[in-house]
Coordinates of C-alpha atoms in Angstrom, one line a residue:
X9 CA -65.6 74.2 44.3
X10 CA -62.9 72.2 45.7
X11 CA -61.1 72.0 48.7
X12 CA -60.8 75.6 50.7
X13 CA -57.2 76.4 51.4
X14 CA -55.7 73.4 49.6
X15 CA -53.7 75.4 46.6
X16 CA -52.0 77.9 49.5
X17 CA -51.5 74.7 51.7
X18 CA -49.5 72.9 48.8
X19 CA -47.2 76.1 48.3
X20 CA -44.0 73.8 48.7
X21 CA -45.4 71.6 46.1
X22 CA -46.0 74.2 43.4
X23 CA -43.9 76.2 41.2
X24 CA -44.6 79.1 38.7
X25 CA -44.2 78.2 35.1
X26 CA -44.8 79.5 31.7
X27 CA -46.8 77.2 29.5
X28 CA -44.1 77.3 27.0
X29 CA -42.1 75.0 29.3
X30 CA -44.7 72.6 28.6
X31 CA -44.1 72.1 24.9
X32 CA -44.5 68.8 23.3
X33 CA -47.0 67.5 25.9
X34 CA -50.7 66.5 25.7
X35 CA -53.1 68.3 28.3
X36 CA -56.2 67.0 29.5
X37 CA -58.2 69.9 30.1
X38 CA -61.3 70.6 32.7
X39 CA -63.2 72.4 30.0
X40 CA -66.1 73.3 32.6
X41 CA -63.7 75.7 34.0
X42 CA -62.9 77.5 30.8
X43 CA -66.6 77.7 30.2
X44 CA -67.4 79.1 33.6
X45 CA -64.8 81.8 32.7
X46 CA -66.0 82.2 29.1
X47 CA -69.8 83.2 30.6
X48 CA -68.5 86.1 32.4
X49 CA -68.0 87.9 29.0
X50 CA -71.5 86.8 28.0
X51 CA -73.4 86.7 31.1
X52 CA -76.1 89.4 29.9
X53 CA -76.9 87.5 26.9
X54 CA -77.4 84.2 28.4
X55 CA -79.3 85.6 31.3
X56 CA -81.5 87.0 28.6
X57 CA -81.7 83.8 26.9
X58 CA -80.0 85.4 23.7
X59 CA -78.1 83.4 21.4
X60 CA -74.3 83.7 21.6
X61 CA -71.1 81.8 20.4
X62 CA -68.8 83.8 22.6
X63 CA -68.2 81.1 25.3
X64 CA -67.4 78.6 22.1
X65 CA -64.9 80.9 20.4
X66 CA -63.3 81.7 23.9
X67 CA -62.6 78.0 24.4
X68 CA -61.7 77.5 20.9
X69 CA -58.8 80.2 20.8
X70 CA -57.3 78.8 23.9
X71 CA -57.2 75.2 22.5
X72 CA -55.6 76.7 19.0
X73 CA -53.0 79.0 20.9
X74 CA -51.9 76.1 22.6
X75 CA -51.7 74.0 19.7
X76 CA -49.2 76.5 17.9
X77 CA -46.6 76.1 20.7
X78 CA -46.9 72.4 20.4
X79 CA -49.4 71.4 23.2
X80 CA -52.2 69.2 22.2
X81 CA -55.5 69.4 24.1
X82 CA -58.2 66.6 25.1
X83 CA -61.3 68.5 26.5
X84 CA -62.9 66.5 29.2
X85 CA -66.6 67.4 29.7
X86 CA -68.9 66.6 32.9
X87 CA -71.7 64.1 32.6
X88 CA -74.3 63.1 35.1
X89 CA -74.7 64.4 38.5
X90 CA -72.9 62.1 41.0
X91 CA -75.3 60.8 43.8
X92 CA -72.5 61.6 46.4
X93 CA -72.4 65.2 45.1
X94 CA -76.1 65.7 45.6
X95 CA -76.1 67.7 48.6
X96 CA -73.7 70.0 47.1
X97 CA -75.4 70.4 43.9
X98 CA -78.6 71.1 45.6
X99 CA -77.2 74.0 47.5
X100 CA -75.5 75.6 44.6
X101 CA -78.9 75.4 42.6
X102 CA -80.8 77.1 45.4
X103 CA -77.8 79.8 45.8
X104 CA -78.3 80.5 41.9
X105 CA -81.9 80.9 42.1
X106 CA -81.8 83.4 44.8
X107 CA -79.1 85.1 42.8
X108 CA -81.4 85.4 39.9
X109 CA -84.3 86.8 42.0
X110 CA -81.5 89.6 43.4
X111 CA -80.6 90.5 39.7
X112 CA -84.5 90.7 38.7
X113 CA -85.0 93.1 41.5
X114 CA -81.8 95.2 40.7
X115 CA -83.0 95.5 36.9
X116 CA -86.5 97.0 38.3
X117 CA -84.6 99.5 40.4
X118 CA -82.7 100.3 37.2
X119 CA -79.2 99.3 39.0
X120 CA -77.7 97.8 35.7
X121 CA -74.2 97.8 36.8
X122 CA -74.8 96.0 40.3
X123 CA -77.2 93.5 38.5
X124 CA -74.4 92.9 35.5
X125 CA -72.1 91.8 38.4
X126 CA -74.6 89.7 40.2
X127 CA -75.7 87.9 36.8
X128 CA -72.2 86.4 36.6
X129 CA -72.8 84.4 39.6
X130 CA -76.3 82.8 38.5
X131 CA -74.8 81.5 35.1
X132 CA -75.0 77.6 34.9
X133 CA -73.4 75.5 32.3
X134 CA -76.3 73.9 30.5
X135 CA -76.0 70.7 28.3
X136 CA -77.1 72.8 25.3
X137 CA -74.0 74.8 26.0
X138 CA -71.8 71.9 26.1
X139 CA -73.2 70.3 23.0
X140 CA -72.5 73.4 21.1
X141 CA -68.8 73.3 22.0
X142 CA -68.9 69.5 21.1
X143 CA -70.0 70.2 17.8
X144 CA -67.4 72.9 17.1
X145 CA -64.7 70.2 18.4
X146 CA -66.0 67.8 15.8
X147 CA -65.5 70.2 13.1
X148 CA -62.0 71.1 13.9
X149 CA -61.0 67.5 15.0
X150 CA -60.2 68.4 18.4
X151 CA -60.4 65.5 20.9
X152 CA -62.8 65.4 23.5
X153 CA -64.4 62.9 25.9
X154 CA -67.7 63.3 27.9
X155 CA -67.3 61.5 31.2
X156 CA -70.1 59.3 32.6
X157 CA -70.1 61.5 35.7
X158 CA -67.1 63.7 37.3
X159 CA -64.6 65.3 34.7
X160 CA -62.1 65.1 37.6
X161 CA -62.4 61.2 37.8
X162 CA -62.4 60.7 34.2
X163 CA -59.3 63.1 33.9
X164 CA -57.7 61.0 36.9
X165 CA -58.2 57.8 34.9
X166 CA -56.7 59.3 31.3
X167 CA -53.5 60.2 33.3
X168 CA -53.2 56.8 35.1
X169 CA -53.4 55.4 31.6
X170 CA -50.7 57.5 30.3
X171 CA -53.2 59.6 27.9
X172 CA -52.1 63.1 28.9
X173 CA -48.9 64.8 30.6
X174 CA -50.4 67.2 32.6
X175 CA -54.2 68.6 33.7
X176 CA -55.4 72.0 33.2
X177 CA -58.0 72.7 35.7
X178 CA -59.3 75.4 38.4
X179 CA -60.6 72.8 40.7
X180 CA -58.4 71.6 43.5
X181 CA -60.4 68.4 43.9
X182 CA -58.2 66.8 41.0
X183 CA -55.3 66.6 43.0
X184 CA -57.1 63.9 45.1
X185 CA -57.2 61.5 42.0
X186 CA -53.4 61.1 41.9
X187 CA -52.8 63.4 39.1
X188 CA -49.2 63.8 38.8
X189 CA -49.0 67.3 37.4
X190 CA -51.9 69.9 37.6
X191 CA -51.6 73.5 36.1
X192 CA -54.1 76.0 37.9
X193 CA -54.4 79.7 37.7
X194 CA -53.6 79.6 33.8
X195 CA -54.1 83.1 32.7
X196 CA -54.3 84.9 29.0
X197 CA -50.6 85.7 29.5
X198 CA -49.5 82.0 29.5
X199 CA -48.5 81.9 33.3
X200 CA -49.8 79.5 35.5
X201 CA -48.7 77.5 38.9
X202 CA -48.0 74.0 38.5
X203 CA -48.6 71.6 41.4
X204 CA -46.2 68.0 41.3
X205 CA -47.7 65.3 43.1
X206 CA -44.1 63.9 44.1
X207 CA -43.6 67.4 46.1
X208 CA -47.0 66.9 48.3
X209 CA -44.9 65.3 50.9
X210 CA -42.7 68.5 51.3
X211 CA -45.9 70.1 52.7
X212 CA -46.6 67.9 55.5
X213 CA -43.5 68.4 57.5
X214 CA -40.6 66.5 58.5
X215 CA -42.9 63.7 59.9
X216 CA -44.2 62.6 56.1
X217 CA -40.9 60.5 55.7
X218 CA -43.4 57.3 55.0
X219 CA -45.6 59.6 52.9
X220 CA -48.7 57.8 51.5
X221 CA -51.0 59.5 49.1
X222 CA -54.2 58.0 51.0
X223 CA -53.4 59.9 54.4
X224 CA -53.2 63.0 52.4
X225 CA -56.6 62.4 50.6
X226 CA -57.9 61.5 54.0
X227 CA -56.8 64.9 55.4
X228 CA -58.3 66.6 52.3
X229 CA -61.9 64.8 53.2
X230 CA -61.5 65.7 56.9
X231 CA -61.1 69.4 56.3
X232 CA -64.2 69.4 53.7
X233 CA -64.7 68.4 50.1
X234 CA -67.8 68.4 47.6
X235 CA -68.4 64.9 48.9
X236 CA -68.6 65.9 52.7
X237 CA -69.0 69.1 54.5
X238 CA -66.3 69.9 57.3
X239 CA -66.9 69.3 60.9
X240 CA -66.8 72.7 62.9
X241 CA -63.7 74.1 63.5
X242 CA -61.7 71.6 61.2
X243 CA -59.5 72.8 58.6
X244 CA -56.5 71.5 56.6
X245 CA -54.1 72.5 59.4
X246 CA -56.1 70.1 62.1
X247 CA -56.6 67.6 59.9
X248 CA -52.9 67.2 59.1
X249 CA -52.3 67.3 63.0
X250 CA -54.6 64.8 63.4
X251 CA -53.4 62.0 60.6
X252 CA -49.7 63.0 61.7
X253 CA -50.7 61.5 65.3
X254 CA -53.0 58.6 64.4
X255 CA -51.7 55.3 63.4
X256 CA -55.0 53.9 62.9
X257 CA -56.0 52.8 59.5
X258 CA -59.5 51.9 60.3
X259 CA -61.6 55.4 60.1
X260 CA -64.2 53.6 62.0
X261 CA -62.0 53.4 65.0
X262 CA -59.6 56.5 64.5
X263 CA -62.3 59.2 63.8
X264 CA -64.1 59.0 67.3
X265 CA -60.8 59.7 68.7
X266 CA -60.6 63.3 66.9
X267 CA -62.0 65.4 69.7
X268 CA -59.4 63.9 72.4
X269 CA -56.3 64.3 69.9
X270 CA -57.2 67.9 68.9
X271 CA -58.3 68.9 72.4
X272 CA -61.5 69.9 71.2
X273 CA -64.3 68.7 73.8
X274 CA -67.1 70.2 72.3
X275 CA -66.8 68.7 68.9
X276 CA -69.2 65.6 68.1
X277 CA -68.4 62.8 65.7
X278 CA -71.1 60.7 65.2
X279 CA -71.8 57.4 63.1
X280 CA -73.3 59.4 60.3
X281 CA -70.5 61.6 59.9
X282 CA -68.3 58.4 59.8
X283 CA -70.4 56.8 57.4
X284 CA -70.2 60.0 55.1
X285 CA -66.4 60.0 55.4
X286 CA -66.2 56.2 54.1
X287 CA -68.8 57.4 51.1
X288 CA -66.7 60.3 50.2
X289 CA -63.3 58.1 50.5
X290 CA -64.7 55.3 48.2
X291 CA -66.1 57.9 45.8
X292 CA -62.5 59.0 45.5
X293 CA -61.0 55.8 44.8
X294 CA -63.8 53.9 42.8
X295 CA -66.0 56.3 41.0
X296 CA -67.4 55.1 37.8
X297 CA -65.3 56.5 34.5
X298 CA -65.1 55.3 30.9
X299 CA -62.4 53.4 29.2
X300 CA -61.8 54.6 25.7
X301 CA -59.5 51.4 24.9
X302 CA -62.1 48.7 26.5
X303 CA -64.9 51.0 25.3
X304 CA -67.0 50.3 28.5
X305 CA -67.7 51.6 31.9
X306 CA -64.7 50.7 34.6
X307 CA -63.9 51.8 38.1
X308 CA -61.3 54.6 38.6
X309 CA -59.1 51.9 40.6
X310 CA -59.6 48.3 40.7
X311 CA -61.9 47.3 43.8
X312 CA -60.3 45.9 47.0
X313 CA -61.2 42.2 48.5
X314 CA -63.4 43.7 51.3
X315 CA -65.3 46.2 48.9
X316 CA -68.9 45.3 47.1
X317 CA -69.3 46.9 44.1
X318 CA -73.2 46.7 44.6
X319 CA -72.6 48.8 47.6
X320 CA -70.9 51.7 45.5
X321 CA -74.1 53.2 43.8
X322 CA -73.3 56.5 45.3
X323 CA -70.0 56.4 43.2
X324 CA -71.8 56.1 40.0
X325 CA -74.2 53.5 38.6
X326 CA -73.4 51.3 35.4
X327 CA -75.4 51.2 32.3
X328 CA -74.7 49.5 29.0
X329 CA -71.5 49.5 27.3
X330 CA -72.7 50.6 24.0
X331 CA -74.9 53.4 25.5
X332 CA -71.7 54.2 27.3
X333 CA -69.6 54.5 24.1
X334 CA -72.4 56.8 22.8
X335 CA -72.4 58.9 25.9
X336 CA -68.6 59.3 25.5
X337 CA -68.8 60.5 22.1
X338 CA -71.6 63.1 23.1
X339 CA -74.4 61.2 20.9
X340 CA -76.9 60.8 23.9
X341 CA -79.4 63.2 25.0
X342 CA -79.0 64.3 28.8
X343 CA -82.5 64.6 29.7
X344 CA -83.8 61.3 27.8
X345 CA -81.0 59.0 28.0
X346 CA -81.4 58.5 24.5
X347 CA -79.0 58.2 21.3
X348 CA -79.8 61.3 19.1
X349 CA -76.6 61.5 17.1
X350 CA -74.3 59.3 14.9
X351 CA -71.0 61.1 15.3
X352 CA -68.0 58.6 14.7
X353 CA -64.5 60.0 15.1
X354 CA -62.9 57.7 12.5
X355 CA -65.0 59.4 9.8
X356 CA -63.2 62.6 10.4
X357 CA -60.5 63.6 8.1
X358 CA -57.5 63.9 10.4
X359 CA -54.0 64.5 9.2
X360 CA -51.8 61.4 9.2
X361 CA -50.1 62.5 12.5
X362 CA -53.3 63.4 14.3
X363 CA -55.4 60.3 13.0
X364 CA -53.0 58.0 15.2
X365 CA -52.8 60.2 18.0
X366 CA -56.6 60.6 18.8
X367 CA -57.8 58.8 21.9
X368 CA -60.3 57.3 19.4
X369 CA -57.9 55.8 17.0
X370 CA -57.3 52.0 17.2
X371 CA -53.5 52.5 16.7
X372 CA -53.3 55.0 19.7
X373 CA -50.1 54.2 22.0
X374 CA -50.0 55.4 25.9
X375 CA -47.3 57.9 26.2
X376 CA -45.2 55.9 28.7
X377 CA -42.4 58.7 28.9
X378 CA -43.7 61.9 30.5
X379 CA -41.0 64.9 29.4
X380 CA -42.0 66.9 32.3
X381 CA -40.5 64.4 34.8
X382 CA -37.0 65.0 33.3
X383 CA -38.0 69.1 33.0
X384 CA -38.7 69.8 36.4
X385 CA -36.8 67.1 38.3
X386 CA -33.7 68.6 36.8
X387 CA -34.9 72.2 37.2
X388 CA -35.8 71.5 41.1
X389 CA -32.4 69.9 41.5
X390 CA -30.4 73.1 40.2
X391 CA -32.2 75.4 42.4
X392 CA -31.6 73.3 45.4
X393 CA -28.1 73.2 44.7
X394 CA -27.7 76.8 44.2
X395 CA -29.5 77.6 47.6
X396 CA -27.5 74.9 49.4
X397 CA -24.1 75.5 48.1
X398 CA -21.3 78.1 47.4
X399 CA -20.9 79.3 43.6
X400 CA -17.6 78.7 42.0
X401 CA -16.9 82.4 42.5
X402 CA -17.1 82.0 46.2
X403 CA -15.5 78.6 46.4
X404 CA -11.9 79.5 44.9
X405 CA -9.7 82.6 45.0
X406 CA -11.2 85.4 42.6
X407 CA -8.9 85.9 39.6
X408 CA -10.2 89.3 39.0
X409 CA -8.2 92.6 40.2
X410 CA -11.2 93.3 42.7
X411 CA -12.5 90.9 45.1
X412 CA -16.1 89.5 45.0
X413 CA -18.3 91.7 47.5
X414 CA -20.4 88.3 48.2
X415 CA -17.2 86.6 49.1
X416 CA -15.8 89.6 51.0
X417 CA -19.0 89.5 53.2
X418 CA -18.7 85.7 54.3
X419 CA -16.7 85.0 57.2
X420 CA -13.3 82.8 56.3
X421 CA -13.2 79.1 56.2
X422 CA -12.7 77.7 59.7
X423 CA -9.6 76.2 60.4
X424 CA -11.1 72.7 61.5
X425 CA -12.2 72.2 58.1
X426 CA -8.8 73.3 56.8
X427 CA -7.2 70.7 58.7
X428 CA -9.1 67.8 57.1
X429 CA -7.4 68.5 53.5
X430 CA -5.4 65.9 52.7
X431 CA -1.7 67.8 52.2
X432 CA -0.5 64.8 50.2
X433 CA -2.4 66.0 47.1
X434 CA -0.8 68.8 45.5
X435 CA -3.9 70.3 44.0
X436 CA -5.8 70.2 47.4
X437 CA -2.8 71.8 49.3
X438 CA -2.7 74.4 46.8
X439 CA -6.3 75.0 47.3
X440 CA -5.6 75.3 50.8
X441 CA -3.0 77.8 50.5
X442 CA -5.5 80.0 48.3
X443 CA -8.0 79.9 51.0
X444 CA -5.6 81.0 53.4
X445 CA -4.3 83.8 51.4
X446 CA -7.7 84.8 50.7
X447 CA -8.6 85.5 54.3
X448 CA -5.7 87.9 54.6
X449 CA -7.0 90.1 51.8
X450 CA -10.4 89.7 53.0
X451 CA -9.8 90.8 56.7
X452 CA -7.9 93.9 55.2
X453 CA -10.7 94.9 53.0
X454 CA -13.4 94.4 55.4
X455 CA -11.9 96.3 58.4
X456 CA -9.4 98.6 57.0
X457 CA -10.8 99.5 53.5
X458 CA -7.6 99.7 52.2
X459 CA -7.9 100.1 48.5
X460 CA -4.1 100.4 48.0
X461 CA -3.4 97.2 49.4
X462 CA -6.1 95.3 47.6
X463 CA -4.5 96.7 44.1
X464 CA -1.3 95.5 45.3
X465 CA -2.5 92.1 46.3
X466 CA -4.3 91.8 42.8
X467 CA -1.2 92.5 41.3
X468 CA 0.9 90.2 43.1
X469 CA 1.4 86.3 42.6
X470 CA 0.3 83.6 44.5
X471 CA 3.6 82.7 45.9
X472 CA 4.2 86.4 46.8
X473 CA 1.0 86.6 49.0
X474 CA 2.2 83.3 50.7
X475 CA 5.7 84.6 51.5
X476 CA 4.5 87.7 52.9
X477 CA 2.1 85.9 55.1
X478 CA 5.1 83.8 56.5
X479 CA 7.1 86.9 57.1
X480 CA 4.5 88.5 59.1
X481 CA 4.1 85.3 61.2
X482 CA 7.8 85.2 61.8
X483 CA 7.8 88.6 63.0
X484 CA 4.9 88.2 65.5
X485 CA 6.3 85.3 66.9
X486 CA 9.9 86.7 67.2
X487 CA 8.1 90.1 69.0
X488 CA 6.1 87.6 71.5
X489 CA 9.4 85.8 72.3
X490 CA 11.8 88.8 72.7
X491 CA 9.1 90.4 74.9
X492 CA 8.8 87.4 77.0
X493 CA 12.7 87.4 77.6
X494 CA 12.8 90.4 79.5
X495 CA 10.1 89.1 81.8
X496 CA 12.5 86.0 82.3
X497 CA 15.4 88.5 83.0
X498 CA 17.3 87.0 80.0
X499 CA 19.7 89.5 78.1
X500 CA 19.4 90.4 74.5
X501 CA 22.4 88.3 73.6
X502 CA 20.8 84.9 74.6
X503 CA 18.0 85.3 71.9
X504 CA 19.2 84.3 68.2
X505 CA 19.0 88.0 67.0
X506 CA 21.2 89.9 64.5
X507 CA 22.8 93.1 65.9
X508 CA 23.7 95.9 63.8
X509 CA 25.7 99.2 64.5
X510 CA 23.4 102.1 65.4
X511 CA 24.5 105.6 64.8
X512 CA 24.3 107.9 67.9
X513 CA 22.2 111.1 68.0
X514 CA 24.0 114.1 68.0
X515 CA 24.8 115.7 70.9
X516 CA 22.9 118.9 70.8
X517 CA 19.5 116.8 70.5
X518 CA 20.6 113.7 72.8
X519 CA 19.4 114.3 76.3
X520 CA 21.5 113.0 79.2
X521 CA 19.7 109.8 80.6
X522 CA 20.6 107.6 83.1
X523 CA 22.7 104.4 82.2
X524 CA 19.8 101.9 83.4
X525 CA 17.6 103.5 81.0
X526 CA 19.6 103.5 77.8
X527 CA 19.3 99.9 77.3
X528 CA 15.5 100.1 77.5
X529 CA 15.2 103.1 75.3
X530 CA 17.6 101.6 72.9
X531 CA 14.8 99.5 71.5
X532 CA 12.5 102.4 70.7
X533 CA 15.2 104.3 69.3
X534 CA 16.1 101.6 66.7
X535 CA 17.6 103.1 63.5
X536 CA 17.4 101.8 60.1
X537 CA 19.1 102.4 56.7
X538 CA 16.9 105.2 56.1
X539 CA 18.5 107.0 58.9
X540 CA 21.8 106.3 58.1
X541 CA 21.6 108.2 55.1
X542 CA 19.6 111.0 56.7
X543 CA 22.1 111.6 59.4
X544 CA 25.2 110.9 57.4
X545 CA 26.3 114.4 57.0
X546 CA 25.9 114.8 60.8
X547 CA 27.7 111.5 61.6
X548 CA 30.9 112.9 59.6
X549 CA 31.0 116.2 61.7
X550 CA 30.9 114.2 65.0
X551 CA 33.2 111.1 64.1
X552 CA 35.3 112.2 66.9
X553 CA 32.8 112.1 69.4
X554 CA 31.1 108.9 68.2
X555 CA 34.4 107.1 68.2
X556 CA 34.7 107.5 71.8
X557 CA 31.0 106.4 72.7
X558 CA 29.9 102.8 72.8
X559 CA 27.9 101.3 70.1
X560 CA 24.4 100.9 70.9
X561 CA 22.8 97.4 69.5
X562 CA 19.7 97.4 67.8
X563 CA 17.4 94.6 66.4
X564 CA 17.1 94.0 62.8
X565 CA 13.2 93.0 62.4
X566 CA 11.9 90.8 60.0
X567 CA 10.5 93.7 58.3
X568 CA 12.3 97.2 58.9
X569 CA 10.2 99.9 60.6
X570 CA 10.6 102.9 58.0
X571 CA 9.0 105.7 60.5
X572 CA 11.3 106.2 63.3
X573 CA 9.8 108.7 66.4
X574 CA 12.3 111.5 67.0
X575 CA 13.6 111.6 70.6
X576 CA 12.1 113.7 72.7
X577 CA 13.0 115.4 76.1
X578 CA 12.6 113.0 79.0
X579 CA 11.1 114.5 81.9
X580 CA 12.6 113.9 85.3
X581 CA 11.4 111.0 87.1
X582 CA 9.5 111.3 90.4
X583 CA 8.1 109.1 92.8
X584 CA 4.7 110.0 92.1
X585 CA 2.6 106.8 91.2
X586 CA 0.6 108.8 88.5
X587 CA 3.7 109.9 86.8
X588 CA 5.9 106.4 86.7
X589 CA 5.9 104.3 83.6
X590 CA 3.9 101.1 83.6
X591 CA 5.3 97.8 83.4
X592 CA 3.5 97.4 79.8
X593 CA 5.0 100.8 78.5
X594 CA 8.5 99.9 80.0
X595 CA 8.9 96.5 78.3
X596 CA 7.5 97.7 74.8
X597 CA 3.9 96.9 74.8
X598 CA 3.0 100.5 73.7
X599 CA 1.3 101.1 70.7
X600 CA 3.3 102.8 68.3
X601 CA 2.4 103.6 64.5
X602 CA 3.7 101.6 62.0
X603 CA 3.7 102.2 58.1
X604 CA 3.1 99.7 55.2
X605 CA 5.9 97.9 54.1

């Protein structure tokens, strides 16, 4: 039943919903789908021709449960067999007869369990079963309509006339009748899958920019439907590929090129298949339906100029308008085609609201506004926004003491993007500073895992963070320029450096070194204020010795180095290449441990 593989193919146009999300709406129900589910629970009684009302209660309970949450149901029953579907119906009838014979054989063998499972496959919904449910709907004032032929086409027409907001079915063929919202896989827990016609183009790839629903319908017909079996080896994907490359709208000219386009040399497309394809397409477009407002039979779509209605008997024959009305009300016997009942919906005692809301009421007004358009359009926009944009937590610096794990795991904003910010705007420039300051904290937390630095950063203000960053940049630029001055044979006095006196090391720990090395080692023996305080006692004892020695200049960096490596005894130099000092070590490019400032 339906088009094989269509529901998985439309995964991008589908979304899981709860039935409570569809409140305050009108549902058009393909009631035969519910009846087929209901007979599973009473297949033994129906097979043995016992009287049962289980399937009636099953359908009515669903209608009442939906009514409690604000969903009005209009049940649509199938009518006569469509001539276009004769081949499919005959094949199904033969399969049911074969299954019945297997069930009888299993019962004779005593295999009741397997026979019970086989019974569910051979039960057909008879007109008598449908009539029993129609009578129950009349007693409860439930709206219903009997289609002249297929319920799918009748539902498509009612959706086009704004009678309902969405459809409940299990038949994927309904999507080809241009229904905007179709709910499938509706279970007893209230969950289902809603397919939106406006999103079908998303399932056809990037080439479907100029999407036409007619091309999608032709693709489904080519893959195989109830009105036309598919060609060997042709499914939805190959049908999609074919209609993605062909631009010819004339199917009589386009279909013969199918083997060459798909590179299937063994495939044969004869004239009989082409005519069957055109009949199936016309059945989807011009099937005969009943209009409850005009009270007569009409085509599903207005006929095109090149279509002769007399040639479309396979899409449903016409009959008298009065008979058509009685048929739609369920007053006509299917076998004899005679009126056997006189039910009139106006005679039923509806409540004030339900009377005007019935499709059989003269005061019925089409529902021009569909609330689902607003609900699910907004929902899809929010989901797309969350998937493509960063959240507010990641766009700005976090105000919490601990950094966001999600923000810390992302890369910093590229400098090319930061340069595009207009610094003339104060708010934009401040946001830029926040991002730069945030980059510093992220690098430290990601690569060094310093929890103390992270806590200190959280306790500091924004201005302190920026000031600390500027100091580090000045320190880095100064060290680079200072080291470069040695390569250019520039003395320390040429650079703009603040010099401070350095306390000499006591004689007992000061090794004898050459004068050529004193200037080099002076940079590595820089003393600080902490060193002055620690050596104050020693400097007072050796004041006479220090006065006779010249003061060594030291460099005051942007941030003082707290940890000072004590001088070690220098090994005598040799002319060996292995023991010689490299240029990098000689000119202060040697790693030394630094403590936190």
